Each structure stands twice: as structure tokens, then as C-alpha cells.
XYZ file of C-alpha atoms in Angstrom:
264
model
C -71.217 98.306 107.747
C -69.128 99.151 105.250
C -70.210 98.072 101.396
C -66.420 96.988 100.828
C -66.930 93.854 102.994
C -68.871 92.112 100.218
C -66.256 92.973 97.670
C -63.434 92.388 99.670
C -64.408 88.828 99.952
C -65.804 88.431 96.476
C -62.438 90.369 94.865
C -59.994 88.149 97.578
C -61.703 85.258 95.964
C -61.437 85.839 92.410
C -57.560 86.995 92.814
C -57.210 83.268 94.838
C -59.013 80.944 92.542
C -58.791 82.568 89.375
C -55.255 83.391 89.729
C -53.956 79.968 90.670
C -54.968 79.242 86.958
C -52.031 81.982 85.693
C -48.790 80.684 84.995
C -46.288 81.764 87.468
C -42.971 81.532 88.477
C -43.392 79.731 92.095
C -42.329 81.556 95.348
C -41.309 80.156 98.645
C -44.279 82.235 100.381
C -46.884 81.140 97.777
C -48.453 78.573 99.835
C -48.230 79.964 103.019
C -49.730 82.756 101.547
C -52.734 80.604 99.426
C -53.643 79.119 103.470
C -53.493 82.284 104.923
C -56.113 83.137 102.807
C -58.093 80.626 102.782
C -58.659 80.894 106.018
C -59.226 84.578 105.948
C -62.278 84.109 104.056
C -63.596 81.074 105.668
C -63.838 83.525 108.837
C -64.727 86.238 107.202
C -67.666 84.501 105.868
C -68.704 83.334 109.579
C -68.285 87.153 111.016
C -70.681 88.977 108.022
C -73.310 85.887 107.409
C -75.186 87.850 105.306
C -71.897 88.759 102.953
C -71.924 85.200 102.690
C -75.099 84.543 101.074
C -74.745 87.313 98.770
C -71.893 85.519 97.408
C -73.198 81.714 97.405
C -72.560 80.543 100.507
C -75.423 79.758 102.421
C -74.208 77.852 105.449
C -75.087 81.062 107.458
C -78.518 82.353 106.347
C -79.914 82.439 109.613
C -77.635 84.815 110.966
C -77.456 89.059 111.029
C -73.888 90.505 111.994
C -74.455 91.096 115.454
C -74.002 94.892 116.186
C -73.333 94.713 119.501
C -70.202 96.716 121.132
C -68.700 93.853 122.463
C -69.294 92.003 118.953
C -67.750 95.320 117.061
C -64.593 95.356 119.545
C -64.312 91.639 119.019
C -64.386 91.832 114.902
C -61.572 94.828 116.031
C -59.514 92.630 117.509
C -59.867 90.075 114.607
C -59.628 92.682 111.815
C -55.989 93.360 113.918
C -55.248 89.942 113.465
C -55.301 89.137 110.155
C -53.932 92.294 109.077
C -50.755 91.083 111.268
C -50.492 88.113 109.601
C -50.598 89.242 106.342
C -47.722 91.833 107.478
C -45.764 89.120 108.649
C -45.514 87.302 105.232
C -42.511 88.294 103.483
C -43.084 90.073 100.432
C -39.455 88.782 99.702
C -40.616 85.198 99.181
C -43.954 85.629 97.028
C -44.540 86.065 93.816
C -45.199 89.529 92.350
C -48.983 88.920 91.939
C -49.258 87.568 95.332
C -47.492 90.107 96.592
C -49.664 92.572 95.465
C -52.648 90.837 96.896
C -50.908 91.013 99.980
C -50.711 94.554 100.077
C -54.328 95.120 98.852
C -55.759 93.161 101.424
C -53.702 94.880 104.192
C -55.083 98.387 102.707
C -58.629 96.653 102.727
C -58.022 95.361 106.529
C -56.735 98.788 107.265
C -60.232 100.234 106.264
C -62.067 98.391 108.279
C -60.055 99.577 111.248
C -60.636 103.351 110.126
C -64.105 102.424 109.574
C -64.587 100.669 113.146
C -62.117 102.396 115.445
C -61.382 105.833 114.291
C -64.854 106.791 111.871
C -67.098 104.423 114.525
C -69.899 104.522 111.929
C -72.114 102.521 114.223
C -71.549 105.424 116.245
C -73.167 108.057 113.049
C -75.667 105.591 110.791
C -78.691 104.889 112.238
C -79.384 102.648 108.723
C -76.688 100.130 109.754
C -79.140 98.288 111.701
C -81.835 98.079 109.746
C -82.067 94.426 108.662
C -83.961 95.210 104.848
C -80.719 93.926 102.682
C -79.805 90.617 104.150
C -83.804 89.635 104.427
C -84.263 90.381 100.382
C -80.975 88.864 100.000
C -83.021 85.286 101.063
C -86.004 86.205 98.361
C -84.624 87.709 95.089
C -82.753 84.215 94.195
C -84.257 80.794 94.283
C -81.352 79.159 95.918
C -82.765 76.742 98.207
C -86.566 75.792 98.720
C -88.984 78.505 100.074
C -89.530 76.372 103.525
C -85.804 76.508 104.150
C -85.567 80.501 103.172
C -88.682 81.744 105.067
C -86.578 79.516 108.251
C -83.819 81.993 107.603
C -85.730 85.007 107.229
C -87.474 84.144 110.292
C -84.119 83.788 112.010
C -83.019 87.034 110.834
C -85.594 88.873 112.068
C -85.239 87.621 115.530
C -81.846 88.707 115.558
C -82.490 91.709 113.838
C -84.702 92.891 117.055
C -81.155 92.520 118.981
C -79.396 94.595 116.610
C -82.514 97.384 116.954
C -82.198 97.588 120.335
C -78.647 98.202 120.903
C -78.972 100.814 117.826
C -80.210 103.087 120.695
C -76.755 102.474 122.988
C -74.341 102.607 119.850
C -75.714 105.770 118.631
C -74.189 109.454 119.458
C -76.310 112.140 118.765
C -73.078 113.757 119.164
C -71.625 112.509 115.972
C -74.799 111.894 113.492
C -75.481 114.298 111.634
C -79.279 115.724 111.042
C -79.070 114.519 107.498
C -78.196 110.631 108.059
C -81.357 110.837 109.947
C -83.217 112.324 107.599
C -82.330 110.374 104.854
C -83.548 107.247 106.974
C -86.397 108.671 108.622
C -87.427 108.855 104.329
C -86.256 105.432 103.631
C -88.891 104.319 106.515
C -92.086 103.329 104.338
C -90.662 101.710 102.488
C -88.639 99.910 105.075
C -91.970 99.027 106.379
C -93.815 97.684 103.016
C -91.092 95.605 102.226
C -91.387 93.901 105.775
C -95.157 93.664 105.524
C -96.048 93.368 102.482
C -93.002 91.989 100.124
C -91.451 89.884 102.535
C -94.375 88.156 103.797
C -96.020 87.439 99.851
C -92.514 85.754 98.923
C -93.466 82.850 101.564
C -97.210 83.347 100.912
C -97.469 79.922 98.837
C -96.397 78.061 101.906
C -99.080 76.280 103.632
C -99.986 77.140 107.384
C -98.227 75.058 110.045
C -95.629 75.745 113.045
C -93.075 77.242 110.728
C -95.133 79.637 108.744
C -96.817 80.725 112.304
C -92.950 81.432 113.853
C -92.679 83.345 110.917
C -95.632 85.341 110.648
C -95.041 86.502 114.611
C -91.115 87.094 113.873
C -92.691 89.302 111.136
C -95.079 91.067 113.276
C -92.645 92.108 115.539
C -90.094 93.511 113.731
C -92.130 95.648 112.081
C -93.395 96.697 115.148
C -89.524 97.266 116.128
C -88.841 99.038 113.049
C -91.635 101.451 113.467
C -91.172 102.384 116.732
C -87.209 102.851 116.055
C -88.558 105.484 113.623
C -90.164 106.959 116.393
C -87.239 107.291 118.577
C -85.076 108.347 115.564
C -87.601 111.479 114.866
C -88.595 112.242 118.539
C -85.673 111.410 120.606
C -82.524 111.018 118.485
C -83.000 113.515 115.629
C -83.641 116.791 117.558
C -80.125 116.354 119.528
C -78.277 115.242 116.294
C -75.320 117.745 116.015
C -72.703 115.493 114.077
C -70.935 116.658 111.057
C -71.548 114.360 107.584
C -68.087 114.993 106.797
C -65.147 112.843 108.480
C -61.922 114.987 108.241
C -59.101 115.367 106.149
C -57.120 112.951 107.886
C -59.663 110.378 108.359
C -60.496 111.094 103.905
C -56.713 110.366 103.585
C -56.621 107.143 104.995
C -59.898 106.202 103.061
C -57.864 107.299 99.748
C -54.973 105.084 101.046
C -56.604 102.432 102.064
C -59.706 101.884 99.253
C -57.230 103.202 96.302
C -54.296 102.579 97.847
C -53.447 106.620 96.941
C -51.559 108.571 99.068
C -51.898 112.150 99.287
């Protein structure tokens, strides 16, 4: 998953809200372009839950990104979407600065398809499904009471077992390099003291009951699922990894174009 997600949505945000407080000559697009989005983020914020509650929005804590093919192809086909819409506004009737939003966000759009349909990178990082980020996402800020947090992190583990198991279909040995195993196969212990040992102490002041019990087995068996994914990474996935790190000059092109909006 690519780390521009979170700043795509917190950067869209700040150009929507912050900017309506500029002085500006007016455009005939403006609005259409203010809805559009609006609406952007309000889905984008219901595909990557936990992008959400790094930025505030907490309507979706109990939910992981589901890394699923069929989920990936169907983020695809939304990711297509937008992007189209935003091409069909006319850069004739905004105004300059929401014009160059516009093209920004089509260059950001555009790097999620080079991420998800020509890259894959579900298909080369076996640390995209590890779950660690959007659990200590729900325990580094007091946003809400413990009870309700350790409910998401409970949630979130569930669904993080999904995402664990279809790790072993989206991966190609093919394409991962040795060293993106490596560098998670290192990252493992402490992968697994977070889950039982950090995780569990931030809802340790909450009393026993049915809640704390869901959580406690949730807990259990991730970490069971996390440890024996690090067996299959070392014993059955690492030794036929021939992929190369590097993804191509065309492929590093498009990045340039589409992060810095630099063309080469």
C-alpha cells in the first residue's frame, strides 16, 4: 500500500478547506469541482479505513483494507473512476489554484494505477499485509475510550487473518525479490512483541468480561498467524524469490511524473 494514500487525502484536504479561505476570482467549474472532491475523499476514506483514522476520522476503526484480488481490481476500477472525472472537468472554467489541484490529483490517481496495475506491489511486498500500523494507529492517541479502541483492535485483527491468508495467493516469488523478504523476515520480532506484548498492555486496565475475552483470543490468533506467515515466508516463499528490487526505467518515469509531476 502505497504511503502516498495518507497524504493524498490529508494534502487534498488542506488544498479544499484551507484554500476556500483565499481570495479568489470565482470560476464557473469551482463548485463542481469543490463536490467532486468532496466526494472523492468521503470514499476514499471508506476504501483505506485505516488512512482514515490516521487523519481523525474514526467512523471506520474496525476495518483493515481488504487485500483481496477481487478487492484490489475493484479499488482499480474506482481509482479509474475518479481519475475520469477529474479529466472531465474543464480546466477552462476553474480557477488557476483549482486547476492545479486538478492536475495534482490526476498525477496522484495516476500513481495508484502504476502502483496497482503495472508495479502490482501486492504482487512483490510481503509487509503489505502485515496489520502492525493500523493496530498502533488505535493506541498511540487517546481519541476515544479504551473499551471502544480495544473493540477496534479486536476487529482489525480478525480481518487482518483474511488479509494473511490471501498474502500467500497474491504473492509471486517470481517478482519479490530476496531482499523484501529479508528485510521482513528481520522486522518479525518485533512484529510479534508489539502484538503480544504492546498491544495487549494498552487494554490491560480494562476489566475482564466478554469484550476483553474476544479480544484476548483475536490476539492469540493473529499472532499465531503472523508467526507461522514467517514460517512460510523463510521456508516456502523466500528460497524461490527471484524478483528484481528495482522496477524499470519506464515504470521510475511514471513514478517521477506522477509523485513530482516531472517528466523526463
Amino acid at each position: 500500500m502505497r504511503p502516498l494514500r495518507r497524504s493524498l487525502i490529508s494534502i487534498v484536504a488542506v488544498l479544499l478547506f484551507c484554500g476556500s479561505s483565499i481570495v479568489v476570482f470565482a470560476a464557473p467549474g469551482d463548485d463542481d469541482f469543490r463536490k467532486l472532491t468532496l466526494e472523492f475523499i468521503e470514499d476514499d476514506l471508506r476504501i483505506y479505513p485505516e488512512f482514515a483514522t490516521e487523519e481523525g476520522d474514526h467512523r471506520f476503526d474496525n476495518r483493515l483494507t481488504d487485500l483481496s484480488r477481487a478487492a484490489i481490481e475493484s479499488r482499480i476500477r474506482a481509482t479509474k473512476g475518479w481519475k475520469h472525472e477529474f479529466e472531465a472537468l474543464s480546466s477552462d472554467h476553474l480557477a488557476a489554484a483549482n486547476e492545479a489541484d486538478r492536475e495534482w490529483l490526476i498525477a496522484q490517481l495516476d500513481g495508484r494505477l502504476l502502483d496497482d496495475e503495472q508495479l502490482r506491489t501486492y504482487e512483490r511486498s510481503p509487509g503489505e499485509y502485515l496489520p502492525i500500523g493500523p493496530l498502533h494507529s488505535l493506541i498511540k492517541r487517546n481519541f476515544a475510550p479504551l473499551e471502544i479502541r480495544m473493540h477496534s483492535a479486536t476487529a482489525r485483527e480478525s480481518a487482518a487473518l483474511h488479509n494473511l491468508a490471501v498474502a500467500r495467493v497474491n504473492l509471486k516469488p517470481a517478482r519479490t525479490a530476496k531482499v523484501s523478504v529479508d528485510i521482513v523476515l528481520l522486522q518479525m520480532p518485533g512484529v510479534s512483541g508489539f502484538l503480544q506484548k504492546d498491544l495487549p498492555e494498552a487494554f490491560a486496565s480494562i476489566p475482564a468480561g466478554p469484550a476483553k475475552t474476544a479480544f484476548l483470543h483475536a490476539n492469540a490468533k493473529l499472532v499465531a498467524a503472523v508467526q507461522d506467515y514467517a514460517k512460510w515466508l523463510k521456508n516456502d516463499f523466500l528460497p524461490h524469490a527471484t524478483g528484481n528490487y528495482a522496477i524499470g526505467a519506464d515504470a521510475y518515469k511514471r513514478m517521477l511524473a506522477d509523485q513530482e509531476m516531472v517528466d523526463i
